[in-house]
Each structure stands twice: as structure tokens, then as C-alpha cells.
Amino acid sequence: MKLATLKNGTRDGMLVVVSRDLTTYADAREIAPTLQAALDNWDTVRSKLSALAAKVEEDRVGVSPFDEADCESPLPRAYQWADGSAYINHVELVRKARGAEVPESFYTDPLMYQGGSDGFLPPHGTIPLADEAWGCDMEGEIAVITGDVPMGVSAEEAGKYIRLVMLCNDVSLRGLIPGELAKGFGFFQSKPPTAFSPLAVTPDELGAAWSNYLVHHPLCVDYNGEPFGRAEAGQDATFSLAQLVAHAAKTRPLGAGTIIGSGTVSNKDPDGSPGRPVKDGGRGYSCIAEIRMIETINTGEASTPFMRVGDTVRVEMFDEDGASIFGSIDQTVVSA
Amino acid sequence: MKLATLKNGTRDGMLVVVSRDLTTYADAREIAPTLQAALDNWDTVRSKLSALAAKVEEDRVGVSPFDEADCESPLPRAYQWADGSAYINHVELVRKARGAEVPESFYTDPLMYQGGSDGFLPPHGTIPLADEAWGCDMEGEIAVITGDVPMGVSAEEAGKYIRLVMLCNDVSLRGLIPGELAKGFGFFQSKPPTAFSPLAVTPDELGAAWSNYLVHHPLCVDYNGEPFGRAEAGQDATFSLAQLVAHAAKTRPLGAGTIIGSGTVSNKDPDGSPGRPVKDGGRGYSCIAEIRMIETINTGEASTPFMRVGDTVRVEMFDEDGASIFGSIDQTVVSA
């Protein structure tokens, strides 16, 4: 099933079940008022939401036209958002650009940072930016929402606690990152609010494309209306989403509604090189930092600027029939 | 007024107003079912909660006996928990022990990390620990809960968004910190769930002890029943709690219910030295790492071990009449 949260003037919005083709929705508040409430009581409400989804598909319930622009983030605010770095090509590129090695441990021990979860950007809307010098960037990612995960869960067991899958734009302020990481305590000011796709879908909606706890479709990132990234999310992942969940739960349980991100989706080129732009026949990039790194490696200098006021980014994923699975993240940078 | 959250079998507990002497409480659910709900609608509910608090003091409403052991964390889970390092003596000690300098910027730009907020430990209860080799430590701190804070708020303005004050034990796994910080993304596995005091109190409850957005009382930390720390929370703070709120809000707004911590409360000795144990007439330490650093500086080797199964920690603060302001954090390490 596909779930969304519509804006209704409250902080947590209202839960709806959306048709698979994203054209209609049914109010789900009689089952659970909000997505967090549904996740808090998943074992009880899952079958009810699933039955409502079947009715929506079969036209056996009153529905309304669905508009992605009416959506909040599926969880407008969450109790936890932690973002991994599954696609090590991204990490290799960042390091290569500054002449640093990737430590061997990065291939066995995931990078993960604790993100702010007190408020997410709606999928269609603005990215407020107070200072263009902060170097605003998108990061196209896959994210999952978990149920209650016990402390110390194995990677083999962790996958069964994944309740829903989304897309993500982990907005980053590149200009603030070096100073912040140098302080040693990780990201804080360099990670303003994140955006997620309008739809959060159960893994079974992905069919065969959900395999080994990865989503096997290209992640489509358009920048200012042009194809920018088409990285295959099922390839080049050093860690699965289940492994990232297990990493997060090593020393503590995770509460229902925890969001775990994959990190920027990033592929190597088939020839092993770090990747070419989409217009040159490559799979492109899910963030501007990567193309800047390629430029730096190739010419000694980055030429593509970070996002400025008026720039737009769109993140979406399509199934084998060309249908949008999660709806789109569609944002414009505005002056805050 | 003094607010608490009693366990009632739900994830978010029930909101109560507690008498100033911590002996009785009145159910506040008719005003707001949970503390988060109260914070979400603070402008509307504050005066109602305040009126109920007055009735509790004057015996004009039905009350029940209050027991700290029945409490959840005031927010059993929160949308944000971010912890600063206001007491630079703590940072200086950590660095000195490993022969590193404190960068000049640390005196003007606060250290802050994003903590996990999906579940907090109850104030009276256990600290589950899977492996003693992880080096479990307490960190006694002050924490505030904010309302909605606008992005870019000044330090001068930030203080007015502080709604409530608490004590905190920011449980840390010292053995996991070096490896995690070396990865560059900050703490994650090294920060298991935090505990807060049973009571969250409005700043006016502190009277003159609430000044310059700091709490001017000693923070009493007892370890295995012995006085371990008596650091004065109003002294040696490089940053006020308002400055930490402003730091957190530089690039993003903060949602109502955001918890901001002071970092480990730590004083220099009056002679300028880094501090002596309570039994030697000093103010002691709010975490084990500090005494280990002193030992390392003095003898080249730390002799006090980190917490092991069965060890207990108690964190509390008393007013000038010796009355407990926030109730106590009272925890025992258990094998997870």
C-alpha cells in the first residue's frame, strides 16, 4: 500500500491511503489519525490500512483526487532521522577530491549521522536559504521507516522491521561542512531540514525491485529541469538498508517511526571511473558535490556552482512501466 | 510550575502538574494529554496549567501522592535532542589528557551534537548495557525544552523560547567514542538513550537562580552512593543555554519540544587547576571521564573504571532551602 500525509493545518497532518497510480486517496483517519499513530500500532492497523488500500484500488470506497502538492512529508516531524552512507562511491569521490584515502573500515563499518527530525520540508515547496555562500546542495537518497527495533538486532533480522520506503532529499550546506566536521561532533548547522517523497510505500509495492533490502530502480534527479542523476539505487551499495538499521540499533533500540537513509545514491561508471554526467551518457550524480569533485579531479577546479535562489530540484523514481512510485520531491530554493 | 509525565502504558505517558515540594500531583490531561501536546499549544495551555499548579499549591483540586519512580522522562520521546558543550573546562580536560590543544574557535563557536530522541530512559530505572568494554559513563547536565524557535534567532532573543528546564544524564559509551569521532560524522552508537529528571520546571520556578540563561546551583552527582560531583552550573559556562539555542537555530527553525543540553557541567578549581575530587574538598566531576583525565594528567594512567553492571548514579539539584527542584535521576547499570 501507499500512504501519504495531507496538510490539514495541524503539525502532523492527516493520514490517507493513496491509489497505486497516485490519482485518488481515501481518508484513513478512522484507522489511525496520523502516520506516526499508525506506526505506533502497526500490528493492529496494518491489515486495516491494507484493506482500505484494496477498496481504493477496486473503487469500493469514497475517494478524492490526490495532489502531491497537498502533501506534507509522510512524517511531518519524526522522533528519529539517521542517515547512512551506503554508496561508498560518493564517499570515495569526496575524499579523492581532497586527496584523502578512504579508510578500510568504511567498507565494513557504515558511516551514519544523526539528523534533525523536528520538522521536515514538504515534498513540493521551498528550500529556505539564508545565505547562498553556505553552498546549498541536494542529496538524492532512499529512506526507510522502521517499527520498534530491538537493541543489538542482527543485519539478517533487521530487514523485517522496515515498514515503509520513501525517497529523500537530504539538503546539505556544503560550505558549513568542513568547519563543522573539523570540530569533531558531526553535522549540525550544515544539515537544514530534509525533504521526503509524498508517498511512503510498503516494500511489497516494489515487487521484484525490492531485493536484498535495496530498491533496484534508477533514482531520477533533475536539476533546473534537466536530467542530472540517474544512478541505479540497487547497484554499488556497500551496505543494504537492513545493515544500516542494524548499525543504528547496535547500542540502543530504535523507536517506531525511525527514518534511516541510504546516503547519496552514487554509481561508478561501468569502466570503473567515478562517473560521467547524464548528458555524456553517464548516470550522472545525485548531488552537486559529486560533479564538483569530478571537475576538481579532472581540471583542478570545480565549475558547477551550488544551488542558488530560484534553482529547482526534482527527485523521483519510476517502475518498469514508467509510473512514478513515490511521487516527486519538487523544490525551489528561496531566500529565507 | 512543575510538570511531569507519569507512566500509563502509552508511549507518551500522561501529563501532570506537580506541587513545588514534589509531594502531590494533579492530572492535567484535560488541559493537554501529553507534555508534547502542551508544548505544541503552549500559548493556549500555559495559563491553564499555571492555574492548575496554583490550585495544587492551595489544595483546591483533587491530588494524588507523587512518586518519582512512577515517572517517564518529561518527554518520553522527543522530536529533537541536541547537546552542546557549554562548560569548556570539560573539553579542555578531555583534550589535555590526550595532549591536544583546544582550538580558539571553541570559545566562540559552541560544540553541539545531534542526539537520538526516539526514546529516553525513565529517570528512575536501569541503564541497559550490552558490553562493559564499551566504557559506560554518566554526564550530568542541564537541559532546556524550547517552543517553536525561528531560524536565525539571535542569542539575545533565543532565551524567550525556553519553556522548561530539566536535569540530564547524557549516558555515553566512552570506548566507542574515539573510533566513531575518527570517522568524522560525530556520535551515534556511542550515545545510547539519555535520561532526564522527573520534573521539567518553568524558569520562573528557579527564582534568582535562573540568571543569564544559566541555573545557578550546584549539580549534585552521586556515584554508588557517594558524592562524586558538586559542580556549580552557574559558573565556568562559556555559553548560556540561550546561546546554545541560537546556535542550534542558525540554519533551521527548531520545532516545539526541542531539547537542548548544556554539556557536562564542569568547574575549574578556584586555583585555576582542573578540579579536585569532592572528598579532597573540590567540586568533583559530573562524569567519570573527567576524573580519569585528572588521573591521567597526574599519574599517566586512569585508575577509576567506567560504570559496570550494578553501579548506580544519582543526579539532583537543590534550592537554597535544600529542597529538590527537579527530583532525581536515579539509575542502575544492568546487563542488556
JSON list of C-alpha atoms in Angstrom, two decimals, chain A residues 11-12 36 39-40 77-80 82 85 95 106 109-118 128 130 134 148 151 173 176 181 183-193 247-248 250-256 258 336, chain B residues 11-12 36 39-40 77-80 82 85 95 106 109-118 128 130 134 148 151 173 176 181 183-193 247-248 250-256 258 336:
[
{"chain": "A", "resi": 11, "resn": "ARG", "atom": "CA", "xyz": [1.52, 19.76, 12.93]},
{"chain": "A", "resi": 12, "resn": "ASP", "atom": "CA", "xyz": [1.21, 16.09, 11.97]},
{"chain": "A", "resi": 36, "resn": "GLN", "atom": "CA", "xyz": [3.10, 8.13, 13.46]},
{"chain": "A", "resi": 39, "resn": "LEU", "atom": "CA", "xyz": [3.47, 3.13, 13.10]},
{"chain": "A", "resi": 40, "resn": "ASP", "atom": "CA", "xyz": [2.94, 3.13, 16.87]},
{"chain": "A", "resi": 77, "resn": "ARG", "atom": "CA", "xyz": [8.21, 15.50, 12.06]},
{"chain": "A", "resi": 78, "resn": "ALA", "atom": "CA", "xyz": [9.72, 12.30, 13.40]},
{"chain": "A", "resi": 79, "resn": "TYR", "atom": "CA", "xyz": [11.36, 11.00, 16.55]},
{"chain": "A", "resi": 80, "resn": "GLN", "atom": "CA", "xyz": [14.48, 9.94, 14.70]},
{"chain": "A", "resi": 82, "resn": "ALA", "atom": "CA", "xyz": [19.60, 8.90, 10.88]},
{"chain": "A", "resi": 85, "resn": "SER", "atom": "CA", "xyz": [26.42, 6.32, 3.55]},
{"chain": "A", "resi": 95, "resn": "ARG", "atom": "CA", "xyz": [37.81, 12.05, -0.27]},
{"chain": "A", "resi": 106, "resn": "PHE", "atom": "CA", "xyz": [34.47, 2.28, 5.76]},
{"chain": "A", "resi": 109, "resn": "ASP", "atom": "CA", "xyz": [31.53, -0.21, 9.28]},
{"chain": "A", "resi": 110, "resn": "PRO", "atom": "CA", "xyz": [28.88, 2.18, 7.90]},
{"chain": "A", "resi": 111, "resn": "LEU", "atom": "CA", "xyz": [29.16, 5.94, 8.23]},
{"chain": "A", "resi": 112, "resn": "MET", "atom": "CA", "xyz": [25.98, 7.29, 9.81]},
{"chain": "A", "resi": 113, "resn": "TYR", "atom": "CA", "xyz": [24.99, 10.63, 11.26]},
{"chain": "A", "resi": 114, "resn": "GLN", "atom": "CA", "xyz": [22.12, 11.63, 13.49]},
{"chain": "A", "resi": 115, "resn": "GLY", "atom": "CA", "xyz": [19.95, 14.15, 11.65]},
{"chain": "A", "resi": 116, "resn": "GLY", "atom": "CA", "xyz": [17.44, 16.69, 12.90]},
{"chain": "A", "resi": 117, "resn": "SER", "atom": "CA", "xyz": [13.90, 15.33, 12.78]},
{"chain": "A", "resi": 118, "resn": "ASP", "atom": "CA", "xyz": [11.81, 18.03, 14.45]},
{"chain": "A", "resi": 128, "resn": "PRO", "atom": "CA", "xyz": [14.63, 28.34, 2.57]},
{"chain": "A", "resi": 130, "resn": "ALA", "atom": "CA", "xyz": [19.56, 32.49, 4.35]},
{"chain": "A", "resi": 134, "resn": "TRP", "atom": "CA", "xyz": [26.58, 28.30, 2.63]},
{"chain": "A", "resi": 148, "resn": "ASP", "atom": "CA", "xyz": [10.27, -0.71, 17.01]},
{"chain": "A", "resi": 151, "resn": "MET", "atom": "CA", "xyz": [18.82, -3.19, 20.51]},
{"chain": "A", "resi": 173, "resn": "LEU", "atom": "CA", "xyz": [25.07, 23.19, 3.30]},
{"chain": "A", "resi": 176, "resn": "LEU", "atom": "CA", "xyz": [29.47, 24.77, 6.53]},
{"chain": "A", "resi": 181, "resn": "LEU", "atom": "CA", "xyz": [33.35, 18.24, 10.82]},
{"chain": "A", "resi": 183, "resn": "LYS", "atom": "CA", "xyz": [35.09, 20.36, 15.33]},
{"chain": "A", "resi": 184, "resn": "GLY", "atom": "CA", "xyz": [34.61, 16.60, 15.59]},
{"chain": "A", "resi": 185, "resn": "PHE", "atom": "CA", "xyz": [30.96, 16.37, 16.63]},
{"chain": "A", "resi": 186, "resn": "GLY", "atom": "CA", "xyz": [29.50, 15.78, 13.15]},
{"chain": "A", "resi": 187, "resn": "PHE", "atom": "CA", "xyz": [26.94, 17.72, 11.15]},
{"chain": "A", "resi": 188, "resn": "PHE", "atom": "CA", "xyz": [24.54, 20.14, 12.76]},
{"chain": "A", "resi": 189, "resn": "GLN", "atom": "CA", "xyz": [24.14, 23.57, 11.14]},
{"chain": "A", "resi": 190, "resn": "SER", "atom": "CA", "xyz": [25.27, 22.02, 7.83]},
{"chain": "A", "resi": 191, "resn": "LYS", "atom": "CA", "xyz": [22.14, 19.86, 7.69]},
{"chain": "A", "resi": 192, "resn": "PRO", "atom": "CA", "xyz": [19.00, 22.01, 7.49]},
{"chain": "A", "resi": 193, "resn": "PRO", "atom": "CA", "xyz": [15.58, 20.29, 7.20]},
{"chain": "A", "resi": 247, "resn": "HIS", "atom": "CA", "xyz": [24.12, -0.39, 12.66]},
{"chain": "A", "resi": 248, "resn": "ALA", "atom": "CA", "xyz": [21.76, 2.20, 14.15]},
{"chain": "A", "resi": 250, "resn": "LYS", "atom": "CA", "xyz": [23.77, -1.65, 17.91]},
{"chain": "A", "resi": 251, "resn": "THR", "atom": "CA", "xyz": [23.73, 0.09, 21.31]},
{"chain": "A", "resi": 252, "resn": "ARG", "atom": "CA", "xyz": [20.10, 1.17, 21.63]},
{"chain": "A", "resi": 253, "resn": "PRO", "atom": "CA", "xyz": [16.62, 0.21, 20.49]},
{"chain": "A", "resi": 254, "resn": "LEU", "atom": "CA", "xyz": [15.01, 2.28, 17.72]},
{"chain": "A", "resi": 255, "resn": "GLY", "atom": "CA", "xyz": [11.52, 3.68, 18.29]},
{"chain": "A", "resi": 256, "resn": "ALA", "atom": "CA", "xyz": [8.70, 3.14, 15.80]},
{"chain": "A", "resi": 258, "resn": "THR", "atom": "CA", "xyz": [12.63, 5.94, 12.96]},
{"chain": "A", "resi": 336, "resn": "ALA", "atom": "CA", "xyz": [14.98, 32.89, 3.82]},
{"chain": "B", "resi": 11, "resn": "ARG", "atom": "CA", "xyz": [4.28, 5.67, 24.57]},
{"chain": "B", "resi": 12, "resn": "ASP", "atom": "CA", "xyz": [3.92, 9.30, 25.66]},
{"chain": "B", "resi": 36, "resn": "GLN", "atom": "CA", "xyz": [4.39, 17.38, 23.76]},
{"chain": "B", "resi": 39, "resn": "LEU", "atom": "CA", "xyz": [4.34, 22.41, 24.07]},
{"chain": "B", "resi": 40, "resn": "ASP", "atom": "CA", "xyz": [2.58, 22.29, 20.68]},
{"chain": "B", "resi": 77, "resn": "ARG", "atom": "CA", "xyz": [10.38, 10.61, 23.26]},
{"chain": "B", "resi": 78, "resn": "ALA", "atom": "CA", "xyz": [11.04, 13.93, 21.54]},
{"chain": "B", "resi": 79, "resn": "TYR", "atom": "CA", "xyz": [11.39, 15.34, 18.05]},
{"chain": "B", "resi": 80, "resn": "GLN", "atom": "CA", "xyz": [14.82, 16.74, 18.80]},
{"chain": "B", "resi": 82, "resn": "ALA", "atom": "CA", "xyz": [20.78, 18.37, 20.70]},
{"chain": "B", "resi": 85, "resn": "SER", "atom": "CA", "xyz": [29.34, 21.79, 25.40]},
{"chain": "B", "resi": 95, "resn": "ARG", "atom": "CA", "xyz": [41.91, 17.37, 25.16]},
{"chain": "B", "resi": 106, "resn": "PHE", "atom": "CA", "xyz": [35.72, 26.59, 20.72]},
{"chain": "B", "resi": 109, "resn": "ASP", "atom": "CA", "xyz": [31.54, 28.70, 18.42]},
{"chain": "B", "resi": 110, "resn": "PRO", "atom": "CA", "xyz": [29.77, 26.08, 20.55]},
{"chain": "B", "resi": 111, "resn": "LEU", "atom": "CA", "xyz": [30.31, 22.38, 20.09]},
{"chain": "B", "resi": 112, "resn": "MET", "atom": "CA", "xyz": [26.95, 20.67, 19.62]},
{"chain": "B", "resi": 113, "resn": "TYR", "atom": "CA", "xyz": [25.89, 17.22, 18.53]},
{"chain": "B", "resi": 114, "resn": "GLN", "atom": "CA", "xyz": [22.55, 15.89, 17.36]},
{"chain": "B", "resi": 115, "resn": "GLY", "atom": "CA", "xyz": [21.40, 13.17, 19.76]},
{"chain": "B", "resi": 116, "resn": "GLY", "atom": "CA", "xyz": [18.89, 10.38, 19.36]},
{"chain": "B", "resi": 117, "resn": "SER", "atom": "CA", "xyz": [15.48, 11.35, 20.69]},
{"chain": "B", "resi": 118, "resn": "ASP", "atom": "CA", "xyz": [13.23, 8.42, 19.76]},
{"chain": "B", "resi": 128, "resn": "PRO", "atom": "CA", "xyz": [20.90, -1.33, 29.86]},
{"chain": "B", "resi": 130, "resn": "ALA", "atom": "CA", "xyz": [25.38, -4.96, 26.45]},
{"chain": "B", "resi": 134, "resn": "TRP", "atom": "CA", "xyz": [32.08, -0.02, 25.83]},
{"chain": "B", "resi": 148, "resn": "ASP", "atom": "CA", "xyz": [9.00, 26.86, 18.19]},
{"chain": "B", "resi": 151, "resn": "MET", "atom": "CA", "xyz": [15.59, 30.14, 12.10]},
{"chain": "B", "resi": 173, "resn": "LEU", "atom": "CA", "xyz": [29.92, 4.87, 25.79]},
{"chain": "B", "resi": 176, "resn": "LEU", "atom": "CA", "xyz": [33.13, 3.69, 21.26]},
{"chain": "B", "resi": 181, "resn": "LEU", "atom": "CA", "xyz": [34.67, 10.51, 16.05]},
{"chain": "B", "resi": 183, "resn": "LYS", "atom": "CA", "xyz": [35.01, 8.53, 11.17]},
{"chain": "B", "resi": 184, "resn": "GLY", "atom": "CA", "xyz": [34.08, 12.20, 11.14]},
{"chain": "B", "resi": 185, "resn": "PHE", "atom": "CA", "xyz": [30.28, 12.04, 11.38]},
{"chain": "B", "resi": 186, "resn": "GLY", "atom": "CA", "xyz": [30.03, 12.52, 15.15]},
{"chain": "B", "resi": 187, "resn": "PHE", "atom": "CA", "xyz": [28.49, 10.37, 17.85]},
{"chain": "B", "resi": 188, "resn": "PHE", "atom": "CA", "xyz": [25.96, 7.67, 17.10]},
{"chain": "B", "resi": 189, "resn": "GLN", "atom": "CA", "xyz": [26.47, 4.27, 18.70]},
{"chain": "B", "resi": 190, "resn": "SER", "atom": "CA", "xyz": [28.48, 5.96, 21.46]},
{"chain": "B", "resi": 191, "resn": "LYS", "atom": "CA", "xyz": [25.37, 7.81, 22.69]},
{"chain": "B", "resi": 192, "resn": "PRO", "atom": "CA", "xyz": [22.69, 5.36, 23.87]},
{"chain": "B", "resi": 193, "resn": "PRO", "atom": "CA", "xyz": [19.42, 6.71, 25.30]},
{"chain": "B", "resi": 247, "resn": "HIS", "atom": "CA", "xyz": [23.45, 28.06, 17.69]},
{"chain": "B", "resi": 248, "resn": "ALA", "atom": "CA", "xyz": [21.03, 25.20, 17.02]},
{"chain": "B", "resi": 250, "resn": "LYS", "atom": "CA", "xyz": [21.26, 29.17, 12.88]},
{"chain": "B", "resi": 251, "resn": "THR", "atom": "CA", "xyz": [20.27, 27.38, 9.65]},
{"chain": "B", "resi": 252, "resn": "ARG", "atom": "CA", "xyz": [16.87, 25.92, 10.53]},
{"chain": "B", "resi": 253, "resn": "PRO", "atom": "CA", "xyz": [13.89, 26.54, 12.79]},
{"chain": "B", "resi": 254, "resn": "LEU", "atom": "CA", "xyz": [13.51, 24.36, 15.88]},
{"chain": "B", "resi": 255, "resn": "GLY", "atom": "CA", "xyz": [10.21, 22.59, 16.49]},
{"chain": "B", "resi": 256, "resn": "ALA", "atom": "CA", "xyz": [8.34, 22.88, 19.78]},
{"chain": "B", "resi": 258, "resn": "THR", "atom": "CA", "xyz": [13.25, 20.56, 21.11]},
{"chain": "B", "resi": 336, "resn": "ALA", "atom": "CA", "xyz": [21.29, -5.82, 28.45]}
]
